[in-house]
Tab-separated table of C-alpha atoms in Angstrom:
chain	number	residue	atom	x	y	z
A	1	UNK	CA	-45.088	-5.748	57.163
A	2	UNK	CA	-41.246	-5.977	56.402
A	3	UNK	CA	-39.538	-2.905	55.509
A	4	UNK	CA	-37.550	-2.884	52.885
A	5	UNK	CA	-35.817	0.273	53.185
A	6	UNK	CA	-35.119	3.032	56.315
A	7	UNK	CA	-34.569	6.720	55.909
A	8	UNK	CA	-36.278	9.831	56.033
A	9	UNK	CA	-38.683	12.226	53.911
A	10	UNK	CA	-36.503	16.018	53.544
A	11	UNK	CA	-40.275	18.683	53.426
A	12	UNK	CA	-37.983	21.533	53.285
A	13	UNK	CA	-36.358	21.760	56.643
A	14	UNK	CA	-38.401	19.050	57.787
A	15	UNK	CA	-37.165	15.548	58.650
A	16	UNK	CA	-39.349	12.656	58.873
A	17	UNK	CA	-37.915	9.119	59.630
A	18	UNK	CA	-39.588	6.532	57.439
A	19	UNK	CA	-39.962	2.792	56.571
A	20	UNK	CA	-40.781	1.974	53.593
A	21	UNK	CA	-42.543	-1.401	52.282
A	22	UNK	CA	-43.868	-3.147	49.379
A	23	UNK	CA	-47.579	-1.788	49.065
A	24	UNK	CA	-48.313	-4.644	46.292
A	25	UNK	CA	-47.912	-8.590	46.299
A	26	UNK	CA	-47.958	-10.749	43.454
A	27	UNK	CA	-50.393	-13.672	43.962
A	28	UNK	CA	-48.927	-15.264	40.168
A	29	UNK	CA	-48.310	-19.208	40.078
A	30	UNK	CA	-44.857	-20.141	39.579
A	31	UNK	CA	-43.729	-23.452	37.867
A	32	UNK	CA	-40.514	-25.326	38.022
A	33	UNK	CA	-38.209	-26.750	34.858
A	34	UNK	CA	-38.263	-30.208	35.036
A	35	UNK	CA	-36.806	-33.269	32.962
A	36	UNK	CA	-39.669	-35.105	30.752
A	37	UNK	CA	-37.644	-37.871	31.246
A	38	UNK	CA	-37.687	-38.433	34.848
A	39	UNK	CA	-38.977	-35.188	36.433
A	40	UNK	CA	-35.824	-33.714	37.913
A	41	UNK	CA	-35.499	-30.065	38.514
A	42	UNK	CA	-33.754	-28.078	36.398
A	43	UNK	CA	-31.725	-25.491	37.928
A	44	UNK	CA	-29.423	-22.932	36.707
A	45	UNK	CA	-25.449	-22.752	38.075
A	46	UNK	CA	-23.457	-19.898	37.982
A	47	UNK	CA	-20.277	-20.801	35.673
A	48	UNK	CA	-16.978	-18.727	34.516
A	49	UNK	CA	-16.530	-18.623	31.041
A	50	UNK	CA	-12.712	-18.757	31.162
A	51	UNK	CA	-11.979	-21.692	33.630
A	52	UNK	CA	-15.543	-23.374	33.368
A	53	UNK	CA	-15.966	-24.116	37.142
A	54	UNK	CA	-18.760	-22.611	38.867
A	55	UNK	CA	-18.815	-19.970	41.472
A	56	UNK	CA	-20.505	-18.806	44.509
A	57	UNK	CA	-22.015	-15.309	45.198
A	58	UNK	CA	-18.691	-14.617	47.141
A	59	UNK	CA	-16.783	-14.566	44.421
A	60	UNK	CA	-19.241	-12.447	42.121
A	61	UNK	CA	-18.226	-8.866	41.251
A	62	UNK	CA	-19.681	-5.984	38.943
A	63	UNK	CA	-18.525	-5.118	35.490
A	64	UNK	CA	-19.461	-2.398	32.748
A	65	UNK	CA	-19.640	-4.265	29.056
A	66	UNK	CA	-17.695	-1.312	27.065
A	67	UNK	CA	-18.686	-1.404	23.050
A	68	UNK	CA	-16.089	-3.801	21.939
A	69	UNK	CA	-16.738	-6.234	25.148
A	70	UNK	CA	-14.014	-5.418	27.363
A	71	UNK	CA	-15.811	-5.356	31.023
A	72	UNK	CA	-14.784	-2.679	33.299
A	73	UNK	CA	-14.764	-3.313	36.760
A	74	UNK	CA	-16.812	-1.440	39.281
A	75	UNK	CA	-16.598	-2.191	42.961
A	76	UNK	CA	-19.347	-1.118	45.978
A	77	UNK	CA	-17.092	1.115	47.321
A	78	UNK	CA	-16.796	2.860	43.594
A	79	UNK	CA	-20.521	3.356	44.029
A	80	UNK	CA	-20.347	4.494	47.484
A	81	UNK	CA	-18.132	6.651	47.103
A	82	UNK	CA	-20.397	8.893	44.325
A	83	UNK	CA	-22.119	12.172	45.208
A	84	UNK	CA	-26.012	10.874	46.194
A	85	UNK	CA	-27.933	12.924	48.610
A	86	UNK	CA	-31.276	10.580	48.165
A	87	UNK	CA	-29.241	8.040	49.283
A	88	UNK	CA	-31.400	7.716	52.473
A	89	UNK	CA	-33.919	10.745	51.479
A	90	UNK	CA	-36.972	10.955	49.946
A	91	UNK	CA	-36.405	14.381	48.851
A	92	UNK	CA	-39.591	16.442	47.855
A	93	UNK	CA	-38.867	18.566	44.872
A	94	UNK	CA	-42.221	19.993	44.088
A	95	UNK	CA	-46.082	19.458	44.722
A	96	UNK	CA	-48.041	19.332	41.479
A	97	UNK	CA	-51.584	18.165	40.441
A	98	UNK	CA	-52.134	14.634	40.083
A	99	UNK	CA	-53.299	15.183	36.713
A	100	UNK	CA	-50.004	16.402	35.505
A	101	UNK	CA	-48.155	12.754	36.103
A	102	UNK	CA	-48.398	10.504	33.294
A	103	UNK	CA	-49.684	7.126	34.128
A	104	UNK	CA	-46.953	5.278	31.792
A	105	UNK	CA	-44.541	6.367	34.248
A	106	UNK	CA	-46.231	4.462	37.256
A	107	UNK	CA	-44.054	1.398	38.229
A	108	UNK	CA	-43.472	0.185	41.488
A	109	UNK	CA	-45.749	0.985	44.143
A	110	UNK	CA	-44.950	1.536	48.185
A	111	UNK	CA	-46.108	2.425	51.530
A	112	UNK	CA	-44.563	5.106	53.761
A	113	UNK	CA	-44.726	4.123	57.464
A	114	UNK	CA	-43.988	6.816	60.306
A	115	UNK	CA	-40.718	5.066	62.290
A	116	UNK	CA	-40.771	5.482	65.747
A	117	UNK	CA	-43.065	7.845	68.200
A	118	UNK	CA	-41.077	11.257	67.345
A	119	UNK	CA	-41.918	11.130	63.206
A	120	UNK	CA	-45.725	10.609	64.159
A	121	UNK	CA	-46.295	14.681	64.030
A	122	UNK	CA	-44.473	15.799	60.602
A	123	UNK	CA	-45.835	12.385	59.201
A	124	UNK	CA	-49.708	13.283	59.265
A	125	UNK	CA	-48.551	17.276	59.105
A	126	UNK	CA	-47.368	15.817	55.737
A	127	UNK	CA	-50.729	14.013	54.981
A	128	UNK	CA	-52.776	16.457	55.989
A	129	UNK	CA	-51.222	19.026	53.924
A	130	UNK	CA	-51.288	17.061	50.752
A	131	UNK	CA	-54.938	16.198	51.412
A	132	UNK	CA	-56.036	19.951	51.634
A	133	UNK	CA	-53.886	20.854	48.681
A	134	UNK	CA	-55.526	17.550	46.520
A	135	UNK	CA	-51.754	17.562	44.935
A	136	UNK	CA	-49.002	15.089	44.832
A	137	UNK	CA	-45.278	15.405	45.916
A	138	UNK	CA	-42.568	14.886	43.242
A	139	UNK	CA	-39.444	13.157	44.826
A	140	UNK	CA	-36.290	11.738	44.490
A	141	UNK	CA	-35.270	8.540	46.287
A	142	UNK	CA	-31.788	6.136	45.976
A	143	UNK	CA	-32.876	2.328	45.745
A	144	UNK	CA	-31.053	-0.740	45.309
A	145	UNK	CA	-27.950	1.376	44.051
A	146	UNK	CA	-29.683	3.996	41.817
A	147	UNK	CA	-31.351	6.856	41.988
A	148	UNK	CA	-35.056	7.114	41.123
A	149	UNK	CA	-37.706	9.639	40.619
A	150	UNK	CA	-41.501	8.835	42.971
A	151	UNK	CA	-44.409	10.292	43.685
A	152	UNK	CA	-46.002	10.704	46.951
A	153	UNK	CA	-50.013	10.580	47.378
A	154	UNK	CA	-51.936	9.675	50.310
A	155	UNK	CA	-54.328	6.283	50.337
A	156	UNK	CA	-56.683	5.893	53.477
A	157	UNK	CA	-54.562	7.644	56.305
A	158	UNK	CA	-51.033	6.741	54.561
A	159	UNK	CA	-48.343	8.718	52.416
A	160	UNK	CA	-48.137	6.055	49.858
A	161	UNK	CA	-45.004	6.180	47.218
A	162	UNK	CA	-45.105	5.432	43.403
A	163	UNK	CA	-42.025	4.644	41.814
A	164	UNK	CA	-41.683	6.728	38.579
A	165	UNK	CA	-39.718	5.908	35.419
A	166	UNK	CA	-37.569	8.833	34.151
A	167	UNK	CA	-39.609	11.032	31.588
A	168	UNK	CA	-36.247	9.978	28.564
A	169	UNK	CA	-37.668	6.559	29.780
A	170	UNK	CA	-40.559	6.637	28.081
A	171	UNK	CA	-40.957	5.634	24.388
A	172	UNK	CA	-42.329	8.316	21.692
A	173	UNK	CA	-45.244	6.766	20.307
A	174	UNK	CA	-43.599	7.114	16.533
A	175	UNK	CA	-45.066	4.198	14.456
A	176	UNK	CA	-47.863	3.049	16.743
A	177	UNK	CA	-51.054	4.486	15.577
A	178	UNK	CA	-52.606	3.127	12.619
A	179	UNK	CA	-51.363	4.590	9.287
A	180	UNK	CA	-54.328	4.195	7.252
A	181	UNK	CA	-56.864	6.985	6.506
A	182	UNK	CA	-59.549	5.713	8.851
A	183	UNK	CA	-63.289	7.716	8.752
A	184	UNK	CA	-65.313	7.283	11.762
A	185	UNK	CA	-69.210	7.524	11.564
A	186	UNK	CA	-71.274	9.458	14.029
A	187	UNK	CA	-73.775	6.864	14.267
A	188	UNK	CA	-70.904	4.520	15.603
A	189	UNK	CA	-70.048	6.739	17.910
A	190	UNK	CA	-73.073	6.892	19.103
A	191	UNK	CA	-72.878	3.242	19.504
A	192	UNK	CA	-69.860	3.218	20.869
A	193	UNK	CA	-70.924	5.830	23.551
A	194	UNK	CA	-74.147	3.135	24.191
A	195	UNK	CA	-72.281	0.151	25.083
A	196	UNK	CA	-70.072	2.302	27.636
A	197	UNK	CA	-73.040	3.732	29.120
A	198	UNK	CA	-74.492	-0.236	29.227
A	199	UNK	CA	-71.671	-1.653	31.058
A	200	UNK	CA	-71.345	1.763	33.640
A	201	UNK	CA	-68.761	1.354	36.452
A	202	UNK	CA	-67.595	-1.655	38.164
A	203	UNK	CA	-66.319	-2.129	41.565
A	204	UNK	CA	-62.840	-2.834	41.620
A	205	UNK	CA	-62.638	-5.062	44.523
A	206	UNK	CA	-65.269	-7.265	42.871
A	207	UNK	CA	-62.282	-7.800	39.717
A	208	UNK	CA	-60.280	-11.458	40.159
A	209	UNK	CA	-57.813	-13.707	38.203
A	210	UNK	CA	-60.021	-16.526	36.797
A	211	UNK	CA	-57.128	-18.060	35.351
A	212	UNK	CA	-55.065	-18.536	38.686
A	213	UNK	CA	-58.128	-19.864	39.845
A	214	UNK	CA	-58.475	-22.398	36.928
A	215	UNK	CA	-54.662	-23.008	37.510
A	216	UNK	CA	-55.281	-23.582	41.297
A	217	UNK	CA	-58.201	-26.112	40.489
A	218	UNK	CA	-55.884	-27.783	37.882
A	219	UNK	CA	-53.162	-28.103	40.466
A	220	UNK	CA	-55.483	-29.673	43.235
A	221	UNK	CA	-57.354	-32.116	40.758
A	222	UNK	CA	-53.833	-33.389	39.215
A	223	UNK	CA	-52.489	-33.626	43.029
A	224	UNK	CA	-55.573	-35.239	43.845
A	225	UNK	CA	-55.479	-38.181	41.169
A	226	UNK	CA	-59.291	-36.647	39.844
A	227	UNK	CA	-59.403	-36.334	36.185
A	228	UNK	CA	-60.376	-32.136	35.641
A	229	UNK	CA	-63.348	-31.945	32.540
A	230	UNK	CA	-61.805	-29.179	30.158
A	231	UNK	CA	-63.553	-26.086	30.094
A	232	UNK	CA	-65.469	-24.703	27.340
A	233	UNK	CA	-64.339	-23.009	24.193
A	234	UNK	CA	-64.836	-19.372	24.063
A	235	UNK	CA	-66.991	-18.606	21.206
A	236	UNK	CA	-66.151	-15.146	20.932
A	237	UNK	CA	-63.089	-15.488	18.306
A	238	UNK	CA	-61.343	-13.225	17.599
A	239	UNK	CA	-61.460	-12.525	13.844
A	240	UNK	CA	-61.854	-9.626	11.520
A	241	UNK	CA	-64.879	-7.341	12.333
A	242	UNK	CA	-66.619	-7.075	9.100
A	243	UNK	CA	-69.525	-5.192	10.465
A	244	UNK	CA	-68.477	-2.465	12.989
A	245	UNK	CA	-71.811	-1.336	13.721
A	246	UNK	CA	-73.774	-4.981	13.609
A	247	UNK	CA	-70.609	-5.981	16.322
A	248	UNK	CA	-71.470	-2.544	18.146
A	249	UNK	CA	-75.279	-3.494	18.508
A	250	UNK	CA	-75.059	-6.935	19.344
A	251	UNK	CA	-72.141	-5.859	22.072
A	252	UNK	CA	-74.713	-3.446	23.223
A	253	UNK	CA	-77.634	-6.068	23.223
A	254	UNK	CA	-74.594	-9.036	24.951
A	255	UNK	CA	-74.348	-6.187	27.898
A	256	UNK	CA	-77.779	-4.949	28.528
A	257	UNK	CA	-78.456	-9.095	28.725
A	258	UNK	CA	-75.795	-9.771	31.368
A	259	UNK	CA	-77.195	-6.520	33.356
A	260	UNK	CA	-80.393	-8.117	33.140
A	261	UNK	CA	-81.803	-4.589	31.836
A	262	UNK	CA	-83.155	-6.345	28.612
A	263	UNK	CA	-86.027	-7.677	30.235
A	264	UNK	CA	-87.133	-4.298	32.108
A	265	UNK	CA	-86.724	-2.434	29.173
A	266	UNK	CA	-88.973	-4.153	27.075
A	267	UNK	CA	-91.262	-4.484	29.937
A	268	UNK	CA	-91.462	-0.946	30.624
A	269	UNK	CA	-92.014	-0.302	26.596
A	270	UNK	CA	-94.976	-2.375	26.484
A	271	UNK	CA	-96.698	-0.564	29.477
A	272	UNK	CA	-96.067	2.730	27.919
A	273	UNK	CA	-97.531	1.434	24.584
A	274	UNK	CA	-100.749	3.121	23.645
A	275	UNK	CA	-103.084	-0.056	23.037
A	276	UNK	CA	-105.319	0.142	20.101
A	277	UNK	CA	-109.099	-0.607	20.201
A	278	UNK	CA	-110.156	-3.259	17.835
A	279	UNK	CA	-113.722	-3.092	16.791
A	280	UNK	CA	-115.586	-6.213	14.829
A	281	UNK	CA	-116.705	-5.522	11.139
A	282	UNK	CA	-120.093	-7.041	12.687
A	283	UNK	CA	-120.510	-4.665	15.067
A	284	UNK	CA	-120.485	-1.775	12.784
A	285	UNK	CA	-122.973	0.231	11.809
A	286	UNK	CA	-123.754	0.504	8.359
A	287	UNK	CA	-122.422	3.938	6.767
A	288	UNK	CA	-125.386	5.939	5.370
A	289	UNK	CA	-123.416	7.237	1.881
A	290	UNK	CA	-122.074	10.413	1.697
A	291	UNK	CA	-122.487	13.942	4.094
A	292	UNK	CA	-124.656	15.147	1.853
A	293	UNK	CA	-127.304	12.581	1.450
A	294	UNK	CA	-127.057	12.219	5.592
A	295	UNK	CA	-128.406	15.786	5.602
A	296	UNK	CA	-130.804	15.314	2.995
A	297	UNK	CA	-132.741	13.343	4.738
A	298	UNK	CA	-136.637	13.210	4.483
A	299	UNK	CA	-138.609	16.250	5.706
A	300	UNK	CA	-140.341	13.901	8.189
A	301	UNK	CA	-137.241	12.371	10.061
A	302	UNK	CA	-135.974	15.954	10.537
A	303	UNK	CA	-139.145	17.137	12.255
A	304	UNK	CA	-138.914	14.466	14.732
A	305	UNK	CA	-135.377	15.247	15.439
A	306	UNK	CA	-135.881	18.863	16.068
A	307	UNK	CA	-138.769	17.821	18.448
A	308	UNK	CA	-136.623	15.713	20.109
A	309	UNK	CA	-134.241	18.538	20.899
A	310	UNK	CA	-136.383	21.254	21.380
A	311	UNK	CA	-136.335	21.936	25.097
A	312	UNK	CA	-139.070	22.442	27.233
A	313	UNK	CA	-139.131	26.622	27.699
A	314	UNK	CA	-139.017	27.184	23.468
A	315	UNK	CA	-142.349	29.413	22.034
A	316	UNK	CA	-143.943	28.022	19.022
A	317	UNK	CA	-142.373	30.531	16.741
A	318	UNK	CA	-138.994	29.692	17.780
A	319	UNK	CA	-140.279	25.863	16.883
A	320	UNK	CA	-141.472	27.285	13.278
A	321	UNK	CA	-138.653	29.451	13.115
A	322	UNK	CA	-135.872	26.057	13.696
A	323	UNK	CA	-138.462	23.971	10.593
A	324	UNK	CA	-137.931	26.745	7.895
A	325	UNK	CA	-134.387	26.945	8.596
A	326	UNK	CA	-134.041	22.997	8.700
A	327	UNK	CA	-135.952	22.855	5.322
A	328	UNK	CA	-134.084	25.867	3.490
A	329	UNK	CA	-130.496	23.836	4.520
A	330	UNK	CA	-131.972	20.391	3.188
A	331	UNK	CA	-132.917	22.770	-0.092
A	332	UNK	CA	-130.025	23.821	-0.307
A	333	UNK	CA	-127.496	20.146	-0.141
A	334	UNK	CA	-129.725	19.304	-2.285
A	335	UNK	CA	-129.718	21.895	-5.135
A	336	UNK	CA	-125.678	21.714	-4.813
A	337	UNK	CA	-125.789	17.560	-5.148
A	338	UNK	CA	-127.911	17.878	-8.085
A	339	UNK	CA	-125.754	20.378	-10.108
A	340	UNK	CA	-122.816	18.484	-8.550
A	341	UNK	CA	-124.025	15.506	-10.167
A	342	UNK	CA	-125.050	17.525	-13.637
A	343	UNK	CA	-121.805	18.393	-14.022
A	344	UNK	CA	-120.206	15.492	-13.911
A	345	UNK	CA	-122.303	13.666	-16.302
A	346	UNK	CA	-122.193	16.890	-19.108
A	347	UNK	CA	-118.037	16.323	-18.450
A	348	UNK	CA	-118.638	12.651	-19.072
A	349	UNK	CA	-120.415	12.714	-22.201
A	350	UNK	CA	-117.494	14.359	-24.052
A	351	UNK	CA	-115.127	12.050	-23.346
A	352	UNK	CA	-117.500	9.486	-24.101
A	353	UNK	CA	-117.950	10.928	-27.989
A	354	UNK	CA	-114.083	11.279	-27.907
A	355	UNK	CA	-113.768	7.661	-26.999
A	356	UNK	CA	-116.594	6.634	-29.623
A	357	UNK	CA	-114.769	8.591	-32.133
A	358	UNK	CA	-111.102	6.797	-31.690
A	359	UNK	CA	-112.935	3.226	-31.824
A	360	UNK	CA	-114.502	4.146	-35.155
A	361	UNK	CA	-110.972	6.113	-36.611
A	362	UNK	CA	-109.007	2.327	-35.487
A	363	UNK	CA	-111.726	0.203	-36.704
């Protein structure tokens, strides 16, 4: 790769002669301005205001716009002649945690390249240091006539360099949140928490432009005289969300489908569902009334069922014993049916004279 820039890294005492290149590319498709009319380019000339004639780079200086527009030269040697020690030094001013750099002040990103056989040592010295410590380096660089604050980190087996904006180069975030009183449920956090459990990680590398692809195919078909079929709507839209937690559920149900994990889930719910036993009215057996008339049962049936279940070693006056017990129990169900059933029909006939007597008082 092309370096871009040549100097050294100052770790204290330390000198390490670097390259530095570009560690990103941009893969964007460019267009050209062209006439409708007859598809000329359209291209931009460089013209003095004053004299209207156009000039070459040669003859193209710097100027400071003061308030009231008067410009105010400034020449290289002006800026050359200015006090700048990063001027070809990556100068290390501290080593911090990663956590304490802010992401918004990420901008250009670079990789630091050992130059020549001597800067091989202090190079992965460097590396190595910053990869036991898990911190970053905060440094001071000059670049394309100004100086700029960076932040050294290691990627693979290279010091890698992020260009960082100037913390008063950040914006306050004054005015940006919503102003409205704004409640949120727990059950849509919940929700909320489901659908980024259902879409999980992703693998970075796996991530691609589909629209410089559609671009690309665009390109080739129109090059190629073949007539490209436009693609289809995207029936998402993108209107108000009346619903928050209908939108949350169906984005949940949208994600678990493109996972595939809809059709496991419910299969694994139906195999853990208890299945219920169904039996036919026909094949029932007819209910014999209540407990109570089950137990009092004739005298006779009950002797053959204790002989059924008398075992083999009982005496005969452990049989006799087992009959006058059997009998006293079916005395005594049904002594307690009968007055059961006496006084239900003494409470009954009161309330049938009380309902005879309201008839007659109407009539």
């Amino acid at each position: 790769m092309r370096s871009i820039w040549n100097g050294a890294i100052s770790f204290g005492l330390v000198s390490i002669p670097i390259k530095l290149v570009n560690a990103t590319e941009s893969h964007s498709i460019s267009f050209r301005q062209v006439h409708l009319a007859d598809g000329g380019r359209i291209r931009y000339r460089k013209v003095c205001e004053l004299d209207d004639e156009e000039v070459t780079a040669a003859d193209i200086g710097k100027a400071y716009e003061d308030a009231d527009g008067t410009m105010i030269p400034i020449t290289d040697e002006d800026l050359a002649s200015l006090p700048l020690p990063t001027a070809k030094t990556i100068e290390i001013v501290a080593f911090v945690p990663a956590s304490e750099i802010d992401p918004l002040q990420m901008d250009a990103a670079y990789y630091l390249s050992a130059n020549g056989v001597p800067a091989a040592k202090p190079y992965t010295l460097l590396r190595e240091a910053l990869k036991r410590s898990k911190k970053v380096a905060v440094a001071k660089y000059a670049l394309r006539g100004r100086e700029r604050l960076g932040m050294l980190r290691v990627v693979d087996d290279v010091i890698a360099m992020h260009g960082l904006l100037w913390p008063d180069e950040i914006r306050a975030t004054d005015g940006v949140a919503p102003e409205t009183e704004v409640t949120v449920r727990d059950a849509e956090l919940d929700l909320a928490d489901a659908l980024m459990a259902t879409l999980g990680k992703v693998d970075m590398d796996t991530l691609h432009d589909d629209y410089r692809e559609a671009v690309e195919a665009l390109i080739a078909a129109k090059a190629s005289g073949e007539a490209l079929e436009p693609a289809a709507a995207d029936e998402r839209g993108g209107g108000k969300v009346i619903d928050l937690i209908a939108a949350l559920e169906n984005s949940v149900r949208a994600a678990k489908k493109a996972r595939g994990e809809e059709e496991t889930e419910e299969a694994q719910e139906g195999a853990e569902a208890p299945v219920a036993k169904v039996t036919s009215l026909a094949g029932r057996k007819k209910s014999g009334g209540t407990g109570a008339k089950k137990k009092a049962a004739p005298a006779g049936a009950g002797r053959k069922t204790a002989a059924k279940k008398t075992t083999p070693g009982r005496t005969p006056a452990k049989k006799t014993a087992a009959r006058s017990t059997t009998k006293s129990a079916a005395k005594k169900t049904a002594s307690n049916s009968a007055a059961k059933t006496a006084k239900s029909s003494s409470a009954a006939k009161p309330a049938a004279k009380k309902t005879s007597a309201k008839k007659r008082a109407s009539a």
